[in-house]
Amino acid sequence: QVQLVESGGGMVQAGGSLRLSCAASGRPFGNYFMAWFRQAHGKEREFVAAISWIGTTTSYATSVKGRFTIYRDSAEDTLFLQMNNLKPEDTAVYYCGQTAPLPPLAPPRLSNAYRYWGQGTQVTVSS
């Protein structure tokens, strides 16, 4: 059973930075994708960034390009999201997701492509 646990959320003023972590256990063999999604109060869950475990191909939402970086630490089975120049509109619960094994092609951007999810971590950006 794959289990994902997010951490690193908190409160920060606009322009500040946070680094989110997603620790995993029970990872499958071969390639799969991991991603960060976020859900603001009263809104649908939206794609933020994704990465293939083999090849580290990445994909970013337009709203976070140049500000956020997704990367992994294979030795520790941990996914990270470095968030810089945070804006109030980044306020949301951030979720870590993981797909079932897939070929190392373009990372999927739809939430239903991800089989496993963490419980989320709150990010609040004040102005």
N, CA, C and O atoms as a GROMACS GRO file, in nm:
protein
  508
    1GLN      N    1   0.085  -0.119   0.000
    1GLN     CA    2   0.000   0.000   0.000
    1GLN      C    3   0.089   0.124   0.000
    1GLN      O    4   0.174   0.141   0.087
    2VAL      N    5   0.069   0.212  -0.099
    2VAL     CA    6   0.142   0.337  -0.107
    2VAL      C    7   0.082   0.436  -0.009
    2VAL      O    8  -0.039   0.454  -0.004
    3GLN      N    9   0.168   0.500   0.069
    3GLN     CA   10   0.124   0.604   0.161
    3GLN      C   11   0.207   0.730   0.138
    3GLN      O   12   0.329   0.723   0.126
    4LEU      N   13   0.140   0.845   0.134
    4LEU     CA   14   0.204   0.973   0.111
    4LEU      C   15   0.172   1.066   0.226
    4LEU      O   16   0.057   1.074   0.270
    5VAL      N   17   0.273   1.137   0.275
    5VAL     CA   18   0.255   1.229   0.386
    5VAL      C   19   0.320   1.362   0.351
    5VAL      O   20   0.442   1.369   0.333
    6GLU      N   21   0.239   1.468   0.342
    6GLU     CA   22   0.290   1.602   0.312
    6GLU      C   23   0.330   1.675   0.439
    6GLU      O   24   0.276   1.649   0.547
    7SER      N   25   0.425   1.766   0.425
    7SER     CA   26   0.465   1.852   0.535
    7SER      C   27   0.527   1.979   0.477
    7SER      O   28   0.556   1.985   0.358
    8GLY      N   29   0.548   2.080   0.561
    8GLY     CA   30   0.615   2.202   0.520
    8GLY      C   31   0.525   2.321   0.498
    8GLY      O   32   0.574   2.430   0.471
    9GLY      N   33   0.394   2.303   0.508
    9GLY     CA   34   0.304   2.415   0.491
    9GLY      C   35   0.311   2.509   0.609
    9GLY      O   36   0.372   2.478   0.712
   10GLY      N   37   0.249   2.625   0.594
   10GLY     CA   38   0.250   2.724   0.700
   10GLY      C   39   0.199   2.857   0.651
   10GLY      O   40   0.138   2.866   0.545
   11MET      N   41   0.225   2.960   0.729
   11MET     CA   42   0.184   3.096   0.696
   11MET      C   43   0.306   3.179   0.658
   11MET      O   44   0.410   3.172   0.724
   12VAL      N   45   0.293   3.257   0.552
   12VAL     CA   46   0.403   3.340   0.504
   12VAL      C   47   0.346   3.465   0.439
   12VAL      O   48   0.236   3.462   0.386
   13GLN      N   49   0.420   3.574   0.444
   13GLN     CA   50   0.378   3.696   0.378
   13GLN      C   51   0.408   3.689   0.229
   13GLN      O   52   0.495   3.615   0.185
   14ALA      N   53   0.334   3.767   0.152
   14ALA     CA   54   0.357   3.773   0.008
   14ALA      C   55   0.503   3.803  -0.022
   14ALA      O   56   0.564   3.890   0.041
   15GLY      N   57   0.558   3.730  -0.119
   15GLY     CA   58   0.699   3.744  -0.154
   15GLY      C   59   0.789   3.645  -0.082
   15GLY      O   60   0.907   3.633  -0.117
   16GLY      N   61   0.737   3.575   0.016
   16GLY     CA   62   0.814   3.479   0.091
   16GLY      C   63   0.823   3.344   0.023
   16GLY      O   64   0.773   3.326  -0.088
   17SER      N   65   0.888   3.249   0.091
   17SER     CA   66   0.912   3.116   0.035
   17SER      C   67   0.876   3.006   0.133
   17SER      O   68   0.880   3.026   0.254
   18LEU      N   69   0.840   2.891   0.079
   18LEU     CA   70   0.816   2.770   0.156
   18LEU      C   71   0.863   2.651   0.074
   18LEU      O   72   0.864   2.657  -0.049
   19ARG      N   73   0.901   2.543   0.141
   19ARG     CA   74   0.933   2.419   0.073
   19ARG      C   75   0.846   2.308   0.128
   19ARG      O   76   0.850   2.278   0.247
   20LEU      N   77   0.766   2.248   0.041
   20LEU     CA   78   0.681   2.138   0.079
   20LEU      C   79   0.751   2.005   0.053
   20LEU      O   80   0.828   1.992  -0.042
   21SER      N   81   0.724   1.907   0.138
   21SER     CA   82   0.781   1.774   0.123
   21SER      C   83   0.670   1.670   0.119
   21SER      O   84   0.565   1.688   0.182
   22CYS      N   85   0.693   1.563   0.046
   22CYS     CA   86   0.600   1.451   0.039
   22CYS      C   87   0.681   1.324   0.058
   22CYS      O   88   0.750   1.280  -0.034
   23ALA      N   89   0.672   1.266   0.176
   23ALA     CA   90   0.742   1.142   0.206
   23ALA      C   91   0.656   1.023   0.166
   23ALA      O   92   0.537   1.019   0.197
   24ALA      N   93   0.716   0.927   0.098
   24ALA     CA   94   0.641   0.813   0.046
   24ALA      C   95   0.693   0.681   0.102
   24ALA      O   96   0.810   0.668   0.137
   25SER      N   97   0.603   0.585   0.111
   25SER     CA   98   0.637   0.448   0.147
   25SER      C   99   0.560   0.355   0.055
   25SER      O  100   0.451   0.389   0.008
   26GLY      N  101   0.616   0.236   0.029
   26GLY     CA  102   0.548   0.140  -0.056
   26GLY      C  103   0.550   0.175  -0.204
   26GLY      O  104   0.458   0.138  -0.277
   27ARG      N  105   0.653   0.247  -0.250
   27ARG     CA  106   0.662   0.286  -0.391
   27ARG      C  107   0.674   0.163  -0.482
   27ARG      O  108   0.741   0.066  -0.446
   28PRO      N  109   0.609   0.168  -0.602
   28PRO     CA  110   0.621   0.056  -0.696
   28PRO      C  111   0.754   0.059  -0.770
   28PRO      O  112   0.825   0.160  -0.767
   29PHE      N  113   0.786  -0.051  -0.836
   29PHE     CA  114   0.904  -0.056  -0.921
   29PHE      C  115   0.874   0.010  -1.054
   29PHE      O  116   0.759   0.018  -1.096
   30GLY      N  117   0.980   0.057  -1.123
   30GLY     CA  118   0.963   0.119  -1.253
   30GLY      C  119   0.923   0.265  -1.242
   30GLY      O  120   0.934   0.326  -1.136
   31ASN      N  121   0.875   0.320  -1.355
   31ASN     CA  122   0.840   0.462  -1.358
   31ASN      C  123   0.697   0.488  -1.314
   31ASN      O  124   0.607   0.407  -1.336
   32TYR      N  125   0.678   0.601  -1.255
   32TYR     CA  126   0.547   0.653  -1.220
   32TYR      C  127   0.561   0.804  -1.215
   32TYR      O  128   0.672   0.857  -1.228
   33PHE      N  129   0.451   0.874  -1.196
   33PHE     CA  130   0.453   1.019  -1.187
   33PHE      C  131   0.407   1.064  -1.050
   33PHE      O  132   0.322   1.000  -0.987
   34MET      N  133   0.464   1.173  -1.004
   34MET     CA  134   0.418   1.236  -0.882
   34MET      C  135   0.387   1.382  -0.912
   34MET      O  136   0.447   1.442  -1.001
   35ALA      N  137   0.293   1.437  -0.837
   35ALA     CA  138   0.249   1.573  -0.866
   35ALA      C  139   0.202   1.644  -0.740
   35ALA      O  140   0.173   1.582  -0.638
   36TRP      N  141   0.197   1.775  -0.752
   36TRP     CA  142   0.135   1.859  -0.651
   36TRP      C  143   0.010   1.922  -0.710
   36TRP      O  144   0.012   1.979  -0.819
   37PHE      N  145  -0.100   1.909  -0.638
   37PHE     CA  146  -0.225   1.977  -0.669
   37PHE      C  147  -0.259   2.066  -0.551
   37PHE      O  148  -0.208   2.047  -0.441
   38ARG      N  149  -0.346   2.163  -0.574
   38ARG     CA  150  -0.391   2.248  -0.464
   38ARG      C  151  -0.540   2.275  -0.477
   38ARG      O  152  -0.596   2.272  -0.587
   39GLN      N  153  -0.601   2.302  -0.363
   39GLN     CA  154  -0.744   2.329  -0.361
   39GLN      C  155  -0.772   2.442  -0.264
   39GLN      O  156  -0.755   2.428  -0.143
   40ALA      N  157  -0.814   2.556  -0.320
   40ALA     CA  158  -0.854   2.669  -0.238
   40ALA      C  159  -0.997   2.650  -0.190
   40ALA      O  160  -1.073   2.572  -0.248
   41HIS      N  161  -1.033   2.721  -0.084
   41HIS     CA  162  -1.167   2.708  -0.028
   41HIS      C  163  -1.273   2.742  -0.132
   41HIS      O  164  -1.270   2.848  -0.193
   42GLY      N  165  -1.367   2.650  -0.152
   42GLY     CA  166  -1.476   2.672  -0.245
   42GLY      C  167  -1.442   2.651  -0.391
   42GLY      O  168  -1.524   2.679  -0.477
   43LYS      N  169  -1.321   2.602  -0.421
   43LYS     CA  170  -1.280   2.583  -0.560
   43LYS      C  171  -1.244   2.438  -0.587
   43LYS      O  172  -1.226   2.358  -0.495
   44GLU      N  173  -1.232   2.405  -0.716
   44GLU     CA  174  -1.192   2.271  -0.757
   44GLU      C  175  -1.043   2.251  -0.735
   44GLU      O  176  -0.966   2.347  -0.733
   45ARG      N  177  -1.003   2.125  -0.718
   45ARG     CA  178  -0.862   2.093  -0.707
   45ARG      C  179  -0.794   2.121  -0.841
   45ARG      O  180  -0.844   2.079  -0.946
   46GLU      N  181  -0.681   2.192  -0.838
   46GLU     CA  182  -0.613   2.228  -0.961
   46GLU      C  183  -0.468   2.180  -0.964
   46GLU      O  184  -0.403   2.167  -0.860
   47PHE      N  185  -0.420   2.153  -1.084
   47PHE     CA  186  -0.284   2.107  -1.106
   47PHE      C  187  -0.184   2.216  -1.078
   47PHE      O  188  -0.207   2.332  -1.112
   48VAL      N  189  -0.071   2.180  -1.015
   48VAL     CA  190   0.037   2.274  -0.987
   48VAL      C  191   0.164   2.235  -1.062
   48VAL      O  192   0.217   2.314  -1.139
   49ALA      N  193   0.213   2.113  -1.038
   49ALA     CA  194   0.336   2.066  -1.101
   49ALA      C  195   0.344   1.915  -1.092
   49ALA      O  196   0.284   1.855  -1.003
   50ALA      N  197   0.417   1.852  -1.186
   50ALA     CA  198   0.432   1.708  -1.186
   50ALA      C  199   0.571   1.670  -1.235
   50ALA      O  200   0.639   1.750  -1.300
   51ILE      N  201   0.613   1.547  -1.203
   51ILE     CA  202   0.745   1.499  -1.242
   51ILE      C  203   0.741   1.349  -1.262
   51ILE      O  204   0.673   1.278  -1.189
   52SER      N  205   0.815   1.299  -1.364
   52SER     CA  206   0.831   1.156  -1.382
   52SER      C  207   0.946   1.108  -1.294
   52SER      O  208   1.048   1.175  -1.283
   53TRP      N  209   0.929   0.990  -1.232
   53TRP     CA  210   1.034   0.942  -1.142
   53TRP      C  211   1.159   0.902  -1.217
   53TRP      O  212   1.270   0.922  -1.168
   54ILE      N  213   1.143   0.846  -1.337
   54ILE     CA  214   1.255   0.816  -1.425
   54ILE      C  215   1.262   0.923  -1.533
   54ILE      O  216   1.163   0.948  -1.603
   55GLY      N  217   1.378   0.986  -1.546
   55GLY     CA  218   1.398   1.091  -1.644
   55GLY      C  219   1.369   1.231  -1.592
   55GLY      O  220   1.415   1.329  -1.650
   56THR      N  221   1.293   1.241  -1.485
   56THR     CA  222   1.259   1.368  -1.419
   56THR      C  223   1.204   1.473  -1.515
   56THR      O  224   1.238   1.591  -1.505
   57THR      N  225   1.120   1.430  -1.609
   57THR     CA  226   1.049   1.524  -1.694
   57THR      C  227   0.946   1.598  -1.609
   57THR      O  228   0.873   1.536  -1.533
   58THR      N  229   0.941   1.730  -1.622
   58THR     CA  230   0.852   1.810  -1.538
   58THR      C  231   0.747   1.884  -1.619
   58THR      O  232   0.762   1.905  -1.739
   59SER      N  233   0.642   1.922  -1.549
   59SER     CA  234   0.534   2.001  -1.608
   59SER      C  235   0.483   2.097  -1.501
   59SER      O  236   0.470   2.059  -1.385
   60TYR      N  237   0.454   2.222  -1.540
   60TYR     CA  238   0.409   2.323  -1.446
   60TYR      C  239   0.284   2.393  -1.496
   60TYR      O  240   0.266   2.413  -1.616
   61ALA      N  241   0.199   2.431  -1.402
   61ALA     CA  242   0.088   2.519  -1.436
   61ALA      C  243   0.144   2.656  -1.471
   61ALA      O  244   0.244   2.700  -1.414
   62THR      N  245   0.079   2.724  -1.564
   62THR     CA  246   0.126   2.855  -1.608
   62THR      C  247   0.138   2.952  -1.491
   62THR      O  248   0.229   3.034  -1.489
   63SER      N  249   0.047   2.945  -1.396
   63SER     CA  250   0.044   3.038  -1.285
   63SER      C  251   0.164   3.028  -1.191
   63SER      O  252   0.189   3.121  -1.114
   64VAL      N  253   0.239   2.917  -1.197
   64VAL     CA  254   0.352   2.900  -1.104
   64VAL      C  255   0.486   2.890  -1.174
   64VAL      O  256   0.589   2.880  -1.107
   65LYS      N  257   0.489   2.893  -1.307
   65LYS     CA  258   0.616   2.885  -1.379
   65LYS      C  259   0.708   3.000  -1.340
   65LYS      O  260   0.666   3.115  -1.331
   66GLY      N  261   0.834   2.966  -1.316
   66GLY     CA  262   0.932   3.065  -1.276
   66GLY      C  263   0.934   3.093  -1.127
   66GLY      O  264   1.027   3.158  -1.079
   67ARG      N  265   0.835   3.044  -1.054
   67ARG     CA  266   0.828   3.066  -0.909
   67ARG      C  267   0.842   2.935  -0.830
   67ARG      O  268   0.905   2.933  -0.724
   68PHE      N  269   0.783   2.827  -0.881
   68PHE     CA  270   0.785   2.698  -0.812
   68PHE      C  271   0.878   2.601  -0.885
   68PHE      O  272   0.892   2.608  -1.007
   69THR      N  273   0.940   2.511  -0.810
   69THR     CA  274   1.024   2.407  -0.866
   69THR      C  275   0.989   2.274  -0.802
   69THR      O  276   0.990   2.262  -0.680
   70ILE      N  277   0.959   2.173  -0.884
   70ILE     CA  278   0.932   2.039  -0.834
   70ILE      C  279   1.057   1.954  -0.856
   70ILE      O  280   1.117   1.958  -0.964
   71TYR      N  281   1.096   1.878  -0.756
   71TYR     CA  282   1.211   1.790  -0.769
   71TYR      C  283   1.197   1.674  -0.670
   71TYR      O  284   1.112   1.677  -0.581
   72ARG      N  285   1.282   1.574  -0.688
   72ARG     CA  286   1.274   1.455  -0.605
   72ARG      C  287   1.409   1.416  -0.548
   72ARG      O  288   1.514   1.458  -0.598
   73ASP      N  289   1.406   1.337  -0.441
   73ASP     CA  290   1.524   1.277  -0.382
   73ASP      C  291   1.497   1.127  -0.382
   73ASP      O  292   1.427   1.075  -0.296
   74SER      N  293   1.554   1.058  -0.481
   74SER     CA  294   1.527   0.915  -0.497
   74SER      C  295   1.575   0.833  -0.378
   74SER      O  296   1.510   0.736  -0.338
   75ALA      N  297   1.689   0.872  -0.321
   75ALA     CA  298   1.746   0.798  -0.209
   75ALA      C  299   1.654   0.796  -0.088
   75ALA      O  300   1.653   0.700  -0.012
   76GLU      N  301   1.576   0.902  -0.071
   76GLU     CA  302   1.486   0.912   0.044
   76GLU      C  303   1.339   0.895   0.006
   76GLU      O  304   1.251   0.906   0.091
   77ASP      N  305   1.311   0.868  -0.123
   77ASP     CA  306   1.174   0.853  -0.172
   77ASP      C  307   1.088   0.972  -0.131
   77ASP      O  308   0.978   0.957  -0.078
   78THR      N  309   1.141   1.091  -0.156
   78THR     CA  310   1.074   1.214  -0.115
   78THR      C  311   1.058   1.309  -0.233
   78THR      O  312   1.150   1.327  -0.313
   79LEU      N  313   0.941   1.368  -0.242
   79LEU     CA  314   0.910   1.469  -0.343
   79LEU      C  315   0.907   1.606  -0.276
   79LEU      O  316   0.861   1.619  -0.163
   80PHE      N  317   0.956   1.708  -0.347
   80PHE     CA  318   0.960   1.843  -0.292
   80PHE      C  319   0.894   1.942  -0.387
   80PHE      O  320   0.886   1.919  -0.508
   81LEU      N  321   0.846   2.050  -0.330
   81LEU     CA  322   0.798   2.164  -0.407
   81LEU      C  323   0.855   2.289  -0.342
   81LEU      O  324   0.810   2.329  -0.235
   82GLN      N  325   0.953   2.351  -0.408
   82GLN     CA  326   1.009   2.477  -0.361
   82GLN      C  327   0.923   2.590  -0.416
   82GLN      O  328   0.910   2.604  -0.538
   83MET      N  329   0.866   2.671  -0.329
   83MET     CA  330   0.777   2.778  -0.368
   83MET      C  331   0.840   2.911  -0.330
   83MET      O  332   0.861   2.939  -0.212
   84ASN      N  333   0.869   2.994  -0.431
   84ASN     CA  334   0.928   3.125  -0.409
   84ASN      C  335   0.832   3.233  -0.457
   84ASN      O  336   0.741   3.207  -0.535
   85ASN      N  337   0.855   3.356  -0.408
   85ASN     CA  338   0.772   3.470  -0.446
   85ASN      C  339   0.624   3.436  -0.436
   85ASN      O  340   0.547   3.456  -0.530
   86LEU      N  341   0.585   3.386  -0.321
   86LEU     CA  342   0.446   3.345  -0.300
   86LEU      C  343   0.350   3.464  -0.305
   86LEU      O  344   0.383   3.575  -0.265
   87LYS      N  345   0.232   3.436  -0.357
   87LYS     CA  346   0.127   3.536  -0.372
   87LYS      C  347   0.004   3.494  -0.292
   87LYS      O  348  -0.015   3.375  -0.267
   88PRO      N  349  -0.081   3.589  -0.252
   88PRO     CA  350  -0.202   3.552  -0.180
   88PRO      C  351  -0.288   3.449  -0.253
   88PRO      O  352  -0.351   3.365  -0.189
   89GLU      N  353  -0.290   3.452  -0.386
   89GLU     CA  354  -0.368   3.357  -0.462
   89GLU      C  355  -0.312   3.216  -0.459
   89GLU      O  356  -0.376   3.123  -0.509
   90ASP      N  357  -0.193   3.197  -0.402
   90ASP     CA  358  -0.137   3.064  -0.382
   90ASP      C  359  -0.194   2.996  -0.258
   90ASP      O  360  -0.169   2.877  -0.236
   91THR      N  361  -0.270   3.068  -0.178
   91THR     CA  362  -0.329   3.012  -0.057
   91THR      C  363  -0.421   2.896  -0.092
   91THR      O  364  -0.514   2.911  -0.172
   92ALA      N  365  -0.395   2.780  -0.033
   92ALA     CA  366  -0.472   2.659  -0.061
   92ALA      C  367  -0.419   2.545   0.024
   92ALA      O  368  -0.315   2.558   0.090
   93VAL      N  369  -0.491   2.434   0.022
   93VAL     CA  370  -0.438   2.309   0.075
   93VAL      C  371  -0.365   2.241  -0.040
   93VAL      O  372  -0.422   2.222  -0.147
   94TYR      N  373  -0.240   2.204  -0.017
   94TYR     CA  374  -0.158   2.141  -0.120
   94TYR      C  375  -0.152   1.991  -0.097
   94TYR      O  376  -0.124   1.946   0.014
   95TYR      N  377  -0.179   1.915  -0.202
   95TYR     CA  378  -0.183   1.770  -0.196
   95TYR      C  379  -0.076   1.707  -0.284
   95TYR      O  380  -0.049   1.756  -0.394
   96CYS      N  381  -0.016   1.601  -0.236
   96CYS     CA  382   0.078   1.520  -0.312
   96CYS      C  383   0.003   1.401  -0.370
   96CYS      O  384  -0.073   1.335  -0.300
   97GLY      N  385   0.026   1.372  -0.499
   97GLY     CA  386  -0.038   1.259  -0.564
   97GLY      C  387   0.063   1.172  -0.637
   97GLY      O  388   0.171   1.219  -0.673
   98GLN      N  389   0.028   1.045  -0.658
   98GLN     CA  390   0.115   0.951  -0.727
   98GLN      C  391   0.031   0.862  -0.817
   98GLN      O  392  -0.076   0.817  -0.777
   99THR      N  393   0.080   0.838  -0.939
   99THR     CA  394   0.010   0.750  -1.032
   99THR      C  395   0.049   0.605  -1.010
   99THR      O  396   0.144   0.576  -0.938
  100ALA      N  397  -0.024   0.515  -1.074
  100ALA     CA  398   0.020   0.378  -1.091
  100ALA      C  399   0.136   0.379  -1.190
  100ALA      O  400   0.159   0.481  -1.255
  101PRO      N  401   0.211   0.267  -1.204
  101PRO     CA  402   0.321   0.266  -1.301
  101PRO      C  403   0.276   0.303  -1.442
  101PRO      O  404   0.174   0.254  -1.491
  102LEU      N  405   0.353   0.391  -1.507
  102LEU     CA  406   0.324   0.441  -1.641
  102LEU      C  407   0.454   0.462  -1.716
  102LEU      O  408   0.559   0.480  -1.654
  103PRO      N  409   0.451   0.460  -1.852
  103PRO     CA  410   0.572   0.490  -1.929
  103PRO      C  411   0.620   0.632  -1.900
  103PRO      O  412   0.538   0.720  -1.872
  104PRO      N  413   0.752   0.655  -1.906
  104PRO     CA  414   0.808   0.787  -1.875
  104PRO      C  415   0.788   0.888  -1.989
  104PRO      O  416   0.885   0.932  -2.051
  105LEU      N  417   0.664   0.923  -2.014
  105LEU     CA  418   0.630   1.021  -2.116
  105LEU      C  419   0.589   1.151  -2.047
  105LEU      O  420   0.638   1.182  -1.938
  106ALA      N  421   0.500   1.228  -2.109
  106ALA     CA  422   0.458   1.356  -2.051
  106ALA      C  423   0.381   1.333  -1.922
  106ALA      O  424   0.291   1.249  -1.918
  107PRO      N  425   0.414   1.406  -1.816
  107PRO     CA  426   0.341   1.390  -1.689
  107PRO      C  427   0.194   1.428  -1.704
  107PRO      O  428   0.164   1.534  -1.760
  108PRO      N  429   0.103   1.345  -1.655
  108PRO     CA  430  -0.039   1.380  -1.664
  108PRO      C  431  -0.073   1.499  -1.575
  108PRO      O  432  -0.015   1.517  -1.468
  109ARG      N  433  -0.169   1.580  -1.622
  109ARG     CA  434  -0.210   1.700  -1.550
  109ARG      C  435  -0.352   1.690  -1.493
  109ARG      O  436  -0.399   1.783  -1.429
  110LEU      N  437  -0.418   1.577  -1.515
  110LEU     CA  438  -0.553   1.558  -1.465
  110LEU      C  439  -0.549   1.482  -1.333
  110LEU      O  440  -0.474   1.385  -1.319
  111SER      N  441  -0.628   1.526  -1.238
  111SER     CA  442  -0.625   1.467  -1.105
  111SER      C  443  -0.664   1.319  -1.105
  111SER      O  444  -0.616   1.243  -1.022
  112ASN      N  445  -0.752   1.279  -1.199
  112ASN     CA  446  -0.796   1.140  -1.198
  112ASN      C  447  -0.690   1.043  -1.249
  112ASN      O  448  -0.712   0.922  -1.247
  113ALA      N  449  -0.574   1.094  -1.294
  113ALA     CA  450  -0.464   1.008  -1.334
  113ALA      C  451  -0.383   0.960  -1.213
  113ALA      O  452  -0.302   0.868  -1.225
  114TYR      N  453  -0.406   1.022  -1.098
  114TYR     CA  454  -0.328   0.992  -0.979
  114TYR      C  455  -0.408   0.903  -0.884
  114TYR      O  456  -0.518   0.938  -0.842
  115ARG      N  457  -0.350   0.789  -0.852
  115ARG     CA  458  -0.420   0.688  -0.774
  115ARG      C  459  -0.409   0.712  -0.623
  115ARG      O  460  -0.504   0.686  -0.549
  116TYR      N  461  -0.294   0.761  -0.578
  116TYR     CA  462  -0.270   0.776  -0.436
  116TYR      C  463  -0.256   0.923  -0.399
  116TYR      O  464  -0.201   1.003  -0.475
  117TRP      N  465  -0.305   0.958  -0.280
  117TRP     CA  466  -0.304   1.097  -0.233
  117TRP      C  467  -0.266   1.105  -0.087
  117TRP      O  468  -0.298   1.016  -0.008
  118GLY      N  469  -0.198   1.214  -0.052
  118GLY     CA  470  -0.175   1.244   0.088
  118GLY      C  471  -0.292   1.321   0.146
  118GLY      O  472  -0.391   1.345   0.077
  119GLN      N  473  -0.280   1.358   0.273
  119GLN     CA  474  -0.389   1.428   0.342
  119GLN      C  475  -0.386   1.579   0.320
  119GLN      O  476  -0.484   1.647   0.353
  120GLY      N  477  -0.277   1.632   0.267
  120GLY     CA  478  -0.268   1.774   0.237
  120GLY      C  479  -0.199   1.854   0.346
  120GLY      O  480  -0.194   1.812   0.462
  121THR      N  481  -0.145   1.968   0.307
  121THR     CA  482  -0.083   2.061   0.400
  121THR      C  483  -0.124   2.203   0.362
  121THR      O  484  -0.121   2.239   0.244
  122GLN      N  485  -0.162   2.282   0.461
  122GLN     CA  486  -0.216   2.415   0.437
  122GLN      C  487  -0.104   2.516   0.411
  122GLN      O  488  -0.006   2.522   0.485
  123VAL      N  489  -0.121   2.595   0.306
  123VAL     CA  490  -0.033   2.708   0.276
  123VAL      C  491  -0.118   2.834   0.276
  123VAL      O  492  -0.216   2.843   0.203
  124THR      N  493  -0.080   2.930   0.359
  124THR     CA  494  -0.153   3.056   0.368
  124THR      C  495  -0.056   3.171   0.342
  124THR      O  496   0.045   3.184   0.411
  125VAL      N  497  -0.088   3.254   0.243
  125VAL     CA  498  -0.004   3.367   0.205
  125VAL      C  499  -0.082   3.495   0.232
  125VAL      O  500  -0.188   3.516   0.174
  126SER      N  501  -0.029   3.580   0.318
  126SER     CA  502  -0.094   3.705   0.352
  126SER      C  503  -0.032   3.821   0.275
  126SER      O  504   0.084   3.813   0.232
  127SER      N  505  -0.109   3.927   0.257
  127SER     CA  506  -0.062   4.043   0.184
  127SER      C  507  -0.031   4.159   0.276
  127SER      O  508   0.010   4.266   0.230
   0.00000   0.00000   0.00000
